[in-house]
């Protein structure tokens, strides 16, 4: 029940030209897919966390976080300050970890 099934994808506004979103949620595909995993490339984390300016990460323009739909049918607002490790576990359904949603 504490598994993320869907959620908001951050829209990048062009403040960094190489990171401008060109699509929207209504297009489907890449525009609606994000990863809660953490991956490191050349010493830089490419994903992990909310509103981190990486195009494949979840987030929103809402102050402080984003909304997510969970496997139990509930919708929760998660803070952009959530632990990247906890976000990773919430996005994984078969890793064997038992986690609680933050309050």
PDB file of N, CA and C in Angstrom:
ATOM      1  N   UNK A   1       0.813  -1.201   0.000  1.00  0.00           N
ATOM      2  CA  UNK A   1       0.000   0.000   0.000  1.00  0.00           C
ATOM      3  C   UNK A   1       0.853   1.260   0.000  1.00  0.00           C
ATOM      4  N   UNK A   2       2.097   1.174   0.426  1.00  0.00           N
ATOM      5  CA  UNK A   2       2.987   2.340   0.437  1.00  0.00           C
ATOM      6  C   UNK A   2       3.916   2.333  -0.772  1.00  0.00           C
ATOM      7  N   UNK A   3       3.345   2.019  -1.932  1.00  0.00           N
ATOM      8  CA  UNK A   3       4.119   2.010  -3.170  1.00  0.00           C
ATOM      9  C   UNK A   3       3.582   3.080  -4.100  1.00  0.00           C
ATOM     10  N   UNK A   4       4.460   3.935  -4.600  1.00  0.00           N
ATOM     11  CA  UNK A   4       4.070   4.982  -5.540  1.00  0.00           C
ATOM     12  C   UNK A   4       3.713   4.334  -6.872  1.00  0.00           C
ATOM     13  N   UNK A   5       2.520   4.659  -7.369  1.00  0.00           N
ATOM     14  CA  UNK A   5       2.077   4.161  -8.667  1.00  0.00           C
ATOM     15  C   UNK A   5       2.111   5.248  -9.743  1.00  0.00           C
ATOM     16  N   UNK A   6       1.835   6.470  -9.327  1.00  0.00           N
ATOM     17  CA  UNK A   6       1.808   7.594 -10.259  1.00  0.00           C
ATOM     18  C   UNK A   6       2.113   8.874  -9.495  1.00  0.00           C
ATOM     19  N   UNK A   7       2.460   9.898 -10.191  1.00  0.00           N
ATOM     20  CA  UNK A   7       2.747  11.153  -9.512  1.00  0.00           C
ATOM     21  C   UNK A   7       3.099  12.247 -10.482  1.00  0.00           C
ATOM     22  N   UNK A   8       3.377  13.397  -9.936  1.00  0.00           N
ATOM     23  CA  UNK A   8       3.697  14.552 -10.766  1.00  0.00           C
ATOM     24  C   UNK A   8       5.153  14.499 -11.241  1.00  0.00           C
ATOM     25  N   UNK A   9       5.338  14.988 -12.448  1.00  0.00           N
ATOM     26  CA  UNK A   9       6.670  15.093 -13.034  1.00  0.00           C
ATOM     27  C   UNK A   9       7.012  16.562 -13.132  1.00  0.00           C
ATOM     28  N   UNK A  10       8.180  16.928 -12.640  1.00  0.00           N
ATOM     29  CA  UNK A  10       8.540  18.347 -12.656  1.00  0.00           C
ATOM     30  C   UNK A  10       8.627  18.874 -14.079  1.00  0.00           C
ATOM     31  N   UNK A  11       8.153  20.069 -14.258  1.00  0.00           N
ATOM     32  CA  UNK A  11       8.243  20.770 -15.536  1.00  0.00           C
ATOM     33  C   UNK A  11       9.365  21.784 -15.403  1.00  0.00           C
ATOM     34  N   UNK A  12      10.348  21.664 -16.228  1.00  0.00           N
ATOM     35  CA  UNK A  12      11.490  22.552 -16.151  1.00  0.00           C
ATOM     36  C   UNK A  12      11.211  23.794 -16.985  1.00  0.00           C
ATOM     37  N   UNK A  13      11.484  24.949 -16.441  1.00  0.00           N
ATOM     38  CA  UNK A  13      11.019  26.207 -17.017  1.00  0.00           C
ATOM     39  C   UNK A  13      11.994  26.903 -17.946  1.00  0.00           C
ATOM     40  N   UNK A  14      13.139  26.355 -18.169  1.00  0.00           N
ATOM     41  CA  UNK A  14      14.079  26.983 -19.085  1.00  0.00           C
ATOM     42  C   UNK A  14      15.078  27.903 -18.423  1.00  0.00           C
ATOM     43  N   UNK A  15      15.075  27.950 -17.082  1.00  0.00           N
ATOM     44  CA  UNK A  15      16.074  28.779 -16.418  1.00  0.00           C
ATOM     45  C   UNK A  15      17.470  28.246 -16.692  1.00  0.00           C
ATOM     46  N   UNK A  16      17.538  26.970 -17.011  1.00  0.00           N
ATOM     47  CA  UNK A  16      18.768  26.355 -17.498  1.00  0.00           C
ATOM     48  C   UNK A  16      18.430  25.833 -18.891  1.00  0.00           C
ATOM     49  N   UNK A  17      18.865  26.495 -19.947  1.00  0.00           N
ATOM     50  CA  UNK A  17      18.406  26.178 -21.306  1.00  0.00           C
ATOM     51  C   UNK A  17      18.491  24.703 -21.688  1.00  0.00           C
ATOM     52  N   UNK A  18      19.492  23.990 -21.245  1.00  0.00           N
ATOM     53  CA  UNK A  18      19.616  22.588 -21.619  1.00  0.00           C
ATOM     54  C   UNK A  18      18.630  21.701 -20.867  1.00  0.00           C
ATOM     55  N   UNK A  19      17.881  22.261 -19.940  1.00  0.00           N
ATOM     56  CA  UNK A  19      16.948  21.471 -19.150  1.00  0.00           C
ATOM     57  C   UNK A  19      15.532  22.059 -19.237  1.00  0.00           C
ATOM     58  N   UNK A  20      15.076  22.310 -20.441  1.00  0.00           N
ATOM     59  CA  UNK A  20      13.741  22.853 -20.648  1.00  0.00           C
ATOM     60  C   UNK A  20      12.803  21.745 -21.101  1.00  0.00           C
ATOM     61  N   UNK A  21      11.677  21.566 -20.417  1.00  0.00           N
ATOM     62  CA  UNK A  21      10.695  20.561 -20.813  1.00  0.00           C
ATOM     63  C   UNK A  21      10.038  20.989 -22.112  1.00  0.00           C
ATOM     64  N   UNK A  22       9.935  20.084 -23.050  1.00  0.00           N
ATOM     65  CA  UNK A  22       9.310  20.372 -24.333  1.00  0.00           C
ATOM     66  C   UNK A  22       7.991  19.628 -24.505  1.00  0.00           C
ATOM     67  N   UNK A  23       7.597  18.868 -23.523  1.00  0.00           N
ATOM     68  CA  UNK A  23       6.391  18.075 -23.637  1.00  0.00           C
ATOM     69  C   UNK A  23       5.556  18.230 -22.372  1.00  0.00           C
ATOM     70  N   UNK A  24       4.403  17.642 -22.366  1.00  0.00           N
ATOM     71  CA  UNK A  24       3.516  17.748 -21.219  1.00  0.00           C
ATOM     72  C   UNK A  24       2.875  16.411 -20.910  1.00  0.00           C
ATOM     73  N   UNK A  25       2.179  16.343 -19.790  1.00  0.00           N
ATOM     74  CA  UNK A  25       1.603  15.076 -19.353  1.00  0.00           C
ATOM     75  C   UNK A  25       0.598  14.520 -20.355  1.00  0.00           C
ATOM     76  N   UNK A  26      -0.086  15.360 -21.100  1.00  0.00           N
ATOM     77  CA  UNK A  26      -1.115  14.883 -22.022  1.00  0.00           C
ATOM     78  C   UNK A  26      -0.532  14.121 -23.203  1.00  0.00           C
ATOM     79  N   UNK A  27       0.756  14.251 -23.458  1.00  0.00           N
ATOM     80  CA  UNK A  27       1.387  13.549 -24.565  1.00  0.00           C
ATOM     81  C   UNK A  27       1.701  12.102 -24.233  1.00  0.00           C
ATOM     82  N   UNK A  28       1.738  11.761 -22.954  1.00  0.00           N
ATOM     83  CA  UNK A  28       2.075  10.395 -22.559  1.00  0.00           C
ATOM     84  C   UNK A  28       3.542  10.096 -22.767  1.00  0.00           C
ATOM     85  N   UNK A  29       3.906   8.828 -22.587  1.00  0.00           N
ATOM     86  CA  UNK A  29       5.283   8.412 -22.789  1.00  0.00           C
ATOM     87  C   UNK A  29       6.240   9.082 -21.829  1.00  0.00           C
ATOM     88  N   UNK A  30       7.330   9.582 -22.357  1.00  0.00           N
ATOM     89  CA  UNK A  30       8.384  10.180 -21.547  1.00  0.00           C
ATOM     90  C   UNK A  30       7.855  11.310 -20.671  1.00  0.00           C
ATOM     91  N   UNK A  31       6.857  12.027 -21.140  1.00  0.00           N
ATOM     92  CA  UNK A  31       6.332  13.158 -20.382  1.00  0.00           C
ATOM     93  C   UNK A  31       5.672  12.735 -19.080  1.00  0.00           C
ATOM     94  N   UNK A  32       5.330  11.467 -18.944  1.00  0.00           N
ATOM     95  CA  UNK A  32       4.648  11.017 -17.731  1.00  0.00           C
ATOM     96  C   UNK A  32       5.453   9.986 -16.950  1.00  0.00           C
ATOM     97  N   UNK A  33       6.658   9.706 -17.355  1.00  0.00           N
ATOM     98  CA  UNK A  33       7.488   8.713 -16.677  1.00  0.00           C
ATOM     99  C   UNK A  33       8.547   9.398 -15.834  1.00  0.00           C
ATOM    100  N   UNK A  34       8.753   8.891 -14.632  1.00  0.00           N
ATOM    101  CA  UNK A  34       9.841   9.385 -13.804  1.00  0.00           C
ATOM    102  C   UNK A  34      10.408   8.223 -13.016  1.00  0.00           C
ATOM    103  N   UNK A  35      11.560   8.434 -12.439  1.00  0.00           N
ATOM    104  CA  UNK A  35      12.231   7.407 -11.662  1.00  0.00           C
ATOM    105  C   UNK A  35      12.425   7.883 -10.230  1.00  0.00           C
ATOM    106  N   UNK A  36      12.247   6.964  -9.288  1.00  0.00           N
ATOM    107  CA  UNK A  36      12.556   7.272  -7.895  1.00  0.00           C
ATOM    108  C   UNK A  36      13.915   6.709  -7.511  1.00  0.00           C
ATOM    109  N   UNK A  37      14.593   6.091  -8.467  1.00  0.00           N
ATOM    110  CA  UNK A  37      15.895   5.484  -8.203  1.00  0.00           C
ATOM    111  C   UNK A  37      16.979   6.544  -8.094  1.00  0.00           C
ATOM    112  N   UNK A  38      18.094   6.143  -7.532  1.00  0.00           N
ATOM    113  CA  UNK A  38      19.267   7.002  -7.452  1.00  0.00           C
ATOM    114  C   UNK A  38      20.332   6.409  -8.351  1.00  0.00           C
ATOM    115  N   UNK A  39      20.852   7.177  -9.283  1.00  0.00           N
ATOM    116  CA  UNK A  39      21.935   6.684 -10.122  1.00  0.00           C
ATOM    117  C   UNK A  39      22.995   7.770 -10.236  1.00  0.00           C
ATOM    118  N   UNK A  40      24.223   7.340 -10.197  1.00  0.00           N
ATOM    119  CA  UNK A  40      25.340   8.274 -10.230  1.00  0.00           C
ATOM    120  C   UNK A  40      26.077   8.125 -11.548  1.00  0.00           C
ATOM    121  N   UNK A  41      26.330   9.224 -12.217  1.00  0.00           N
ATOM    122  CA  UNK A  41      27.088   9.234 -13.463  1.00  0.00           C
ATOM    123  C   UNK A  41      28.195  10.264 -13.311  1.00  0.00           C
ATOM    124  N   UNK A  42      29.433   9.803 -13.368  1.00  0.00           N
ATOM    125  CA  UNK A  42      30.600  10.689 -13.239  1.00  0.00           C
ATOM    126  C   UNK A  42      30.544  11.563 -11.994  1.00  0.00           C
ATOM    127  N   UNK A  43      30.109  10.970 -10.869  1.00  0.00           N
ATOM    128  CA  UNK A  43      30.091  11.694  -9.609  1.00  0.00           C
ATOM    129  C   UNK A  43      28.889  12.592  -9.399  1.00  0.00           C
ATOM    130  N   UNK A  44      27.947  12.616 -10.355  1.00  0.00           N
ATOM    131  CA  UNK A  44      26.759  13.452 -10.235  1.00  0.00           C
ATOM    132  C   UNK A  44      25.522  12.569 -10.207  1.00  0.00           C
ATOM    133  N   UNK A  45      24.630  12.811  -9.234  1.00  0.00           N
ATOM    134  CA  UNK A  45      23.389  12.054  -9.190  1.00  0.00           C
ATOM    135  C   UNK A  45      22.461  12.542 -10.285  1.00  0.00           C
ATOM    136  N   UNK A  46      22.007  11.612 -11.106  1.00  0.00           N
ATOM    137  CA  UNK A  46      21.136  11.946 -12.224  1.00  0.00           C
ATOM    138  C   UNK A  46      19.670  11.934 -11.829  1.00  0.00           C
ATOM    139  N   UNK A  47      19.308  11.117 -10.880  1.00  0.00           N
ATOM    140  CA  UNK A  47      17.943  11.092 -10.379  1.00  0.00           C
ATOM    141  C   UNK A  47      18.024  10.952  -8.870  1.00  0.00           C
ATOM    142  N   UNK A  48      16.914  11.003  -8.233  1.00  0.00           N
ATOM    143  CA  UNK A  48      16.864  10.876  -6.786  1.00  0.00           C
ATOM    144  C   UNK A  48      16.393  12.178  -6.164  1.00  0.00           C
ATOM    145  N   UNK A  49      15.237  12.142  -5.584  1.00  0.00           N
ATOM    146  CA  UNK A  49      14.693  13.329  -4.942  1.00  0.00           C
ATOM    147  C   UNK A  49      13.654  14.026  -5.798  1.00  0.00           C
ATOM    148  N   UNK A  50      13.012  15.001  -5.197  1.00  0.00           N
ATOM    149  CA  UNK A  50      11.977  15.780  -5.870  1.00  0.00           C
ATOM    150  C   UNK A  50      12.522  17.152  -6.252  1.00  0.00           C
ATOM    151  N   UNK A  51      12.017  17.667  -7.354  1.00  0.00           N
ATOM    152  CA  UNK A  51      12.370  19.023  -7.800  1.00  0.00           C
ATOM    153  C   UNK A  51      13.880  19.249  -7.838  1.00  0.00           C
ATOM    154  N   UNK A  52      14.591  18.295  -8.406  1.00  0.00           N
ATOM    155  CA  UNK A  52      16.052  18.372  -8.409  1.00  0.00           C
ATOM    156  C   UNK A  52      16.637  18.849  -9.736  1.00  0.00           C
ATOM    157  N   UNK A  53      15.797  19.382 -10.628  1.00  0.00           N
ATOM    158  CA  UNK A  53      16.248  19.922 -11.916  1.00  0.00           C
ATOM    159  C   UNK A  53      16.763  18.863 -12.878  1.00  0.00           C
ATOM    160  N   UNK A  54      16.488  17.576 -12.629  1.00  0.00           N
ATOM    161  CA  UNK A  54      16.823  16.536 -13.600  1.00  0.00           C
ATOM    162  C   UNK A  54      15.529  16.089 -14.248  1.00  0.00           C
ATOM    163  N   UNK A  55      15.493  16.018 -15.572  1.00  0.00           N
ATOM    164  CA  UNK A  55      14.247  15.854 -16.306  1.00  0.00           C
ATOM    165  C   UNK A  55      13.517  14.532 -16.046  1.00  0.00           C
ATOM    166  N   UNK A  56      14.151  13.527 -15.510  1.00  0.00           N
ATOM    167  CA  UNK A  56      13.484  12.256 -15.244  1.00  0.00           C
ATOM    168  C   UNK A  56      13.088  12.097 -13.780  1.00  0.00           C
ATOM    169  N   UNK A  57      13.093  13.164 -13.027  1.00  0.00           N
ATOM    170  CA  UNK A  57      12.771  13.093 -11.604  1.00  0.00           C
ATOM    171  C   UNK A  57      11.388  13.657 -11.333  1.00  0.00           C
ATOM    172  N   UNK A  58      10.713  13.127 -10.310  1.00  0.00           N
ATOM    173  CA  UNK A  58       9.405  13.654  -9.956  1.00  0.00           C
ATOM    174  C   UNK A  58       9.507  15.040  -9.346  1.00  0.00           C
ATOM    175  N   UNK A  59       8.412  15.756  -9.387  1.00  0.00           N
ATOM    176  CA  UNK A  59       8.373  17.076  -8.789  1.00  0.00           C
ATOM    177  C   UNK A  59       7.209  17.875  -9.342  1.00  0.00           C
ATOM    178  N   UNK A  60       7.146  19.125  -8.971  1.00  0.00           N
ATOM    179  CA  UNK A  60       6.050  19.984  -9.429  1.00  0.00           C
ATOM    180  C   UNK A  60       6.438  21.443  -9.241  1.00  0.00           C
ATOM    181  N   UNK A  61       5.533  22.306  -9.633  1.00  0.00           N
ATOM    182  CA  UNK A  61       5.719  23.736  -9.380  1.00  0.00           C
ATOM    183  C   UNK A  61       5.032  24.138  -8.087  1.00  0.00           C
ATOM    184  N   UNK A  62       4.400  23.175  -7.389  1.00  0.00           N
ATOM    185  CA  UNK A  62       3.811  23.464  -6.086  1.00  0.00           C
ATOM    186  C   UNK A  62       4.942  23.763  -5.111  1.00  0.00           C
ATOM    187  N   UNK A  63       4.770  24.738  -4.250  1.00  0.00           N
ATOM    188  CA  UNK A  63       5.799  24.987  -3.240  1.00  0.00           C
ATOM    189  C   UNK A  63       5.963  23.780  -2.311  1.00  0.00           C
ATOM    190  N   UNK A  64       7.161  23.286  -2.193  1.00  0.00           N
ATOM    191  CA  UNK A  64       7.471  22.299  -1.168  1.00  0.00           C
ATOM    192  C   UNK A  64       7.341  20.834  -1.490  1.00  0.00           C
ATOM    193  N   UNK A  65       6.830  20.440  -2.654  1.00  0.00           N
ATOM    194  CA  UNK A  65       6.722  19.022  -2.938  1.00  0.00           C
ATOM    195  C   UNK A  65       5.812  18.715  -4.107  1.00  0.00           C
ATOM    196  N   UNK A  66       5.271  17.479  -4.126  1.00  0.00           N
ATOM    197  CA  UNK A  66       4.429  17.025  -5.234  1.00  0.00           C
ATOM    198  C   UNK A  66       3.440  15.971  -4.738  1.00  0.00           C
ATOM    199  N   UNK A  67       2.394  15.739  -5.543  1.00  0.00           N
ATOM    200  CA  UNK A  67       1.360  14.756  -5.220  1.00  0.00           C
ATOM    201  C   UNK A  67       1.676  13.416  -5.893  1.00  0.00           C
ATOM    202  N   UNK A  68       1.346  12.325  -5.162  1.00  0.00           N
ATOM    203  CA  UNK A  68       1.584  10.978  -5.681  1.00  0.00           C
ATOM    204  C   UNK A  68       0.405  10.083  -5.372  1.00  0.00           C
ATOM    205  N   UNK A  69       0.058   9.235  -6.345  1.00  0.00           N
ATOM    206  CA  UNK A  69      -0.973   8.225  -6.145  1.00  0.00           C
ATOM    207  C   UNK A  69      -0.304   6.929  -5.711  1.00  0.00           C
ATOM    208  N   UNK A  70      -0.849   6.304  -4.659  1.00  0.00           N
ATOM    209  CA  UNK A  70      -0.255   5.082  -4.119  1.00  0.00           C
ATOM    210  C   UNK A  70      -1.071   3.854  -4.509  1.00  0.00           C
ATOM    211  N   UNK A  71      -0.469   2.698  -4.328  1.00  0.00           N
ATOM    212  CA  UNK A  71      -1.106   1.442  -4.712  1.00  0.00           C
ATOM    213  C   UNK A  71      -2.397   1.169  -3.945  1.00  0.00           C
ATOM    214  N   UNK A  72      -2.578   1.784  -2.782  1.00  0.00           N
ATOM    215  CA  UNK A  72      -3.819   1.573  -2.023  1.00  0.00           C
ATOM    216  C   UNK A  72      -4.933   2.525  -2.454  1.00  0.00           C
ATOM    217  N   UNK A  73      -4.696   3.337  -3.472  1.00  0.00           N
ATOM    218  CA  UNK A  73      -5.697   4.256  -3.993  1.00  0.00           C
ATOM    219  C   UNK A  73      -5.659   5.639  -3.376  1.00  0.00           C
ATOM    220  N   UNK A  74      -4.811   5.860  -2.388  1.00  0.00           N
ATOM    221  CA  UNK A  74      -4.731   7.177  -1.758  1.00  0.00           C
ATOM    222  C   UNK A  74      -3.808   8.089  -2.553  1.00  0.00           C
ATOM    223  N   UNK A  75      -3.948   9.382  -2.308  1.00  0.00           N
ATOM    224  CA  UNK A  75      -3.068  10.388  -2.899  1.00  0.00           C
ATOM    225  C   UNK A  75      -2.411  11.130  -1.749  1.00  0.00           C
ATOM    226  N   UNK A  76      -1.094  11.263  -1.824  1.00  0.00           N
ATOM    227  CA  UNK A  76      -0.345  11.934  -0.752  1.00  0.00           C
ATOM    228  C   UNK A  76       0.538  13.024  -1.343  1.00  0.00           C
ATOM    229  N   UNK A  77       0.733  14.077  -0.571  1.00  0.00           N
ATOM    230  CA  UNK A  77       1.664  15.141  -0.927  1.00  0.00           C
ATOM    231  C   UNK A  77       2.970  14.836  -0.210  1.00  0.00           C
ATOM    232  N   UNK A  78       4.050  14.672  -0.964  1.00  0.00           N
ATOM    233  CA  UNK A  78       5.357  14.390  -0.377  1.00  0.00           C
ATOM    234  C   UNK A  78       6.227  15.639  -0.454  1.00  0.00           C
ATOM    235  N   UNK A  79       6.921  15.911   0.617  1.00  0.00           N
ATOM    236  CA  UNK A  79       7.812  17.057   0.695  1.00  0.00           C
ATOM    237  C   UNK A  79       9.012  16.862  -0.221  1.00  0.00           C
ATOM    238  N   UNK A  80       9.475  17.949  -0.823  1.00  0.00           N
ATOM    239  CA  UNK A  80      10.687  17.858  -1.637  1.00  0.00           C
ATOM    240  C   UNK A  80      11.917  17.603  -0.778  1.00  0.00           C
ATOM    241  N   UNK A  81      11.765  17.640   0.521  1.00  0.00           N
ATOM    242  CA  UNK A  81      12.872  17.339   1.437  1.00  0.00           C
ATOM    243  C   UNK A  81      12.880  15.884   1.882  1.00  0.00           C
ATOM    244  N   UNK A  82      12.036  15.045   1.272  1.00  0.00           N
ATOM    245  CA  UNK A  82      11.997  13.632   1.619  1.00  0.00           C
ATOM    246  C   UNK A  82      13.374  13.010   1.344  1.00  0.00           C
ATOM    247  N   UNK A  83      13.751  12.079   2.169  1.00  0.00           N
ATOM    248  CA  UNK A  83      15.010  11.364   1.975  1.00  0.00           C
ATOM    249  C   UNK A  83      14.994  10.675   0.605  1.00  0.00           C
ATOM    250  N   UNK A  84      16.092  10.789  -0.144  1.00  0.00           N
ATOM    251  CA  UNK A  84      16.158  10.124  -1.448  1.00  0.00           C
ATOM    252  C   UNK A  84      16.071   8.611  -1.289  1.00  0.00           C
ATOM    253  N   UNK A  85      16.583   8.088  -0.182  1.00  0.00           N
ATOM    254  CA  UNK A  85      16.503   6.648   0.065  1.00  0.00           C
ATOM    255  C   UNK A  85      15.055   6.225   0.293  1.00  0.00           C
ATOM    256  N   UNK A  86      14.298   7.001   1.079  1.00  0.00           N
ATOM    257  CA  UNK A  86      12.891   6.691   1.320  1.00  0.00           C
ATOM    258  C   UNK A  86      12.094   6.796   0.027  1.00  0.00           C
ATOM    259  N   UNK A  87      12.327   7.818  -0.777  1.00  0.00           N
ATOM    260  CA  UNK A  87      11.632   7.955  -2.054  1.00  0.00           C
ATOM    261  C   UNK A  87      11.920   6.752  -2.951  1.00  0.00           C
ATOM    262  N   UNK A  88      13.149   6.295  -2.965  1.00  0.00           N
ATOM    263  CA  UNK A  88      13.520   5.107  -3.732  1.00  0.00           C
ATOM    264  C   UNK A  88      12.703   3.899  -3.273  1.00  0.00           C
ATOM    265  N   UNK A  89      12.636   3.671  -1.972  1.00  0.00           N
ATOM    266  CA  UNK A  89      11.875   2.532  -1.456  1.00  0.00           C
ATOM    267  C   UNK A  89      10.389   2.653  -1.771  1.00  0.00           C
ATOM    268  N   UNK A  90       9.827   3.869  -1.694  1.00  0.00           N
ATOM    269  CA  UNK A  90       8.412   4.056  -1.993  1.00  0.00           C
ATOM    270  C   UNK A  90       8.104   3.768  -3.461  1.00  0.00           C
ATOM    271  N   UNK A  91       9.081   3.898  -4.329  1.00  0.00           N
ATOM    272  CA  UNK A  91       8.891   3.630  -5.751  1.00  0.00           C
ATOM    273  C   UNK A  91       9.220   2.212  -6.158  1.00  0.00           C
ATOM    274  N   UNK A  92       9.589   1.364  -5.205  1.00  0.00           N
ATOM    275  CA  UNK A  92       9.958  -0.025  -5.487  1.00  0.00           C
ATOM    276  C   UNK A  92       8.951  -0.956  -4.844  1.00  0.00           C
ATOM    277  N   UNK A  93       8.428  -1.902  -5.607  1.00  0.00           N
ATOM    278  CA  UNK A  93       7.395  -2.767  -5.040  1.00  0.00           C
ATOM    279  C   UNK A  93       7.907  -4.142  -4.629  1.00  0.00           C
ATOM    280  N   UNK A  94       9.073  -4.540  -5.040  1.00  0.00           N
ATOM    281  CA  UNK A  94       9.506  -5.901  -4.764  1.00  0.00           C
ATOM    282  C   UNK A  94      10.905  -5.982  -4.162  1.00  0.00           C
ATOM    283  N   UNK A  95      11.306  -4.948  -3.435  1.00  0.00           N
ATOM    284  CA  UNK A  95      12.661  -4.959  -2.876  1.00  0.00           C
ATOM    285  C   UNK A  95      12.718  -5.543  -1.476  1.00  0.00           C
ATOM    286  N   UNK A  96      11.565  -5.858  -0.871  1.00  0.00           N
ATOM    287  CA  UNK A  96      11.537  -6.463   0.458  1.00  0.00           C
ATOM    288  C   UNK A  96      11.603  -5.490   1.605  1.00  0.00           C
ATOM    289  N   UNK A  97      11.778  -4.203   1.325  1.00  0.00           N
ATOM    290  CA  UNK A  97      11.845  -3.189   2.382  1.00  0.00           C
ATOM    291  C   UNK A  97      10.430  -2.811   2.844  1.00  0.00           C
ATOM    292  N   UNK A  98      10.275  -2.666   4.152  1.00  0.00           N
ATOM    293  CA  UNK A  98       9.019  -2.192   4.708  1.00  0.00           C
ATOM    294  C   UNK A  98       9.233  -0.740   5.115  1.00  0.00           C
ATOM    295  N   UNK A  99       8.459   0.166   4.529  1.00  0.00           N
ATOM    296  CA  UNK A  99       8.609   1.588   4.821  1.00  0.00           C
ATOM    297  C   UNK A  99       7.264   2.194   5.148  1.00  0.00           C
ATOM    298  N   UNK A 100       7.309   3.286   5.867  1.00  0.00           N
ATOM    299  CA  UNK A 100       6.120   4.042   6.209  1.00  0.00           C
ATOM    300  C   UNK A 100       6.139   5.365   5.469  1.00  0.00           C
ATOM    301  N   UNK A 101       4.964   5.814   5.058  1.00  0.00           N
ATOM    302  CA  UNK A 101       4.858   7.128   4.448  1.00  0.00           C
ATOM    303  C   UNK A 101       5.144   8.179   5.505  1.00  0.00           C
ATOM    304  N   UNK A 102       5.878   9.229   5.146  1.00  0.00           N
ATOM    305  CA  UNK A 102       6.115  10.306   6.116  1.00  0.00           C
ATOM    306  C   UNK A 102       4.814  11.061   6.399  1.00  0.00           C
ATOM    307  N   UNK A 103       4.716  11.648   7.580  1.00  0.00           N
ATOM    308  CA  UNK A 103       3.519  12.424   7.936  1.00  0.00           C
ATOM    309  C   UNK A 103       3.508  13.757   7.256  1.00  0.00           C
TER     310      UNK A 103
END
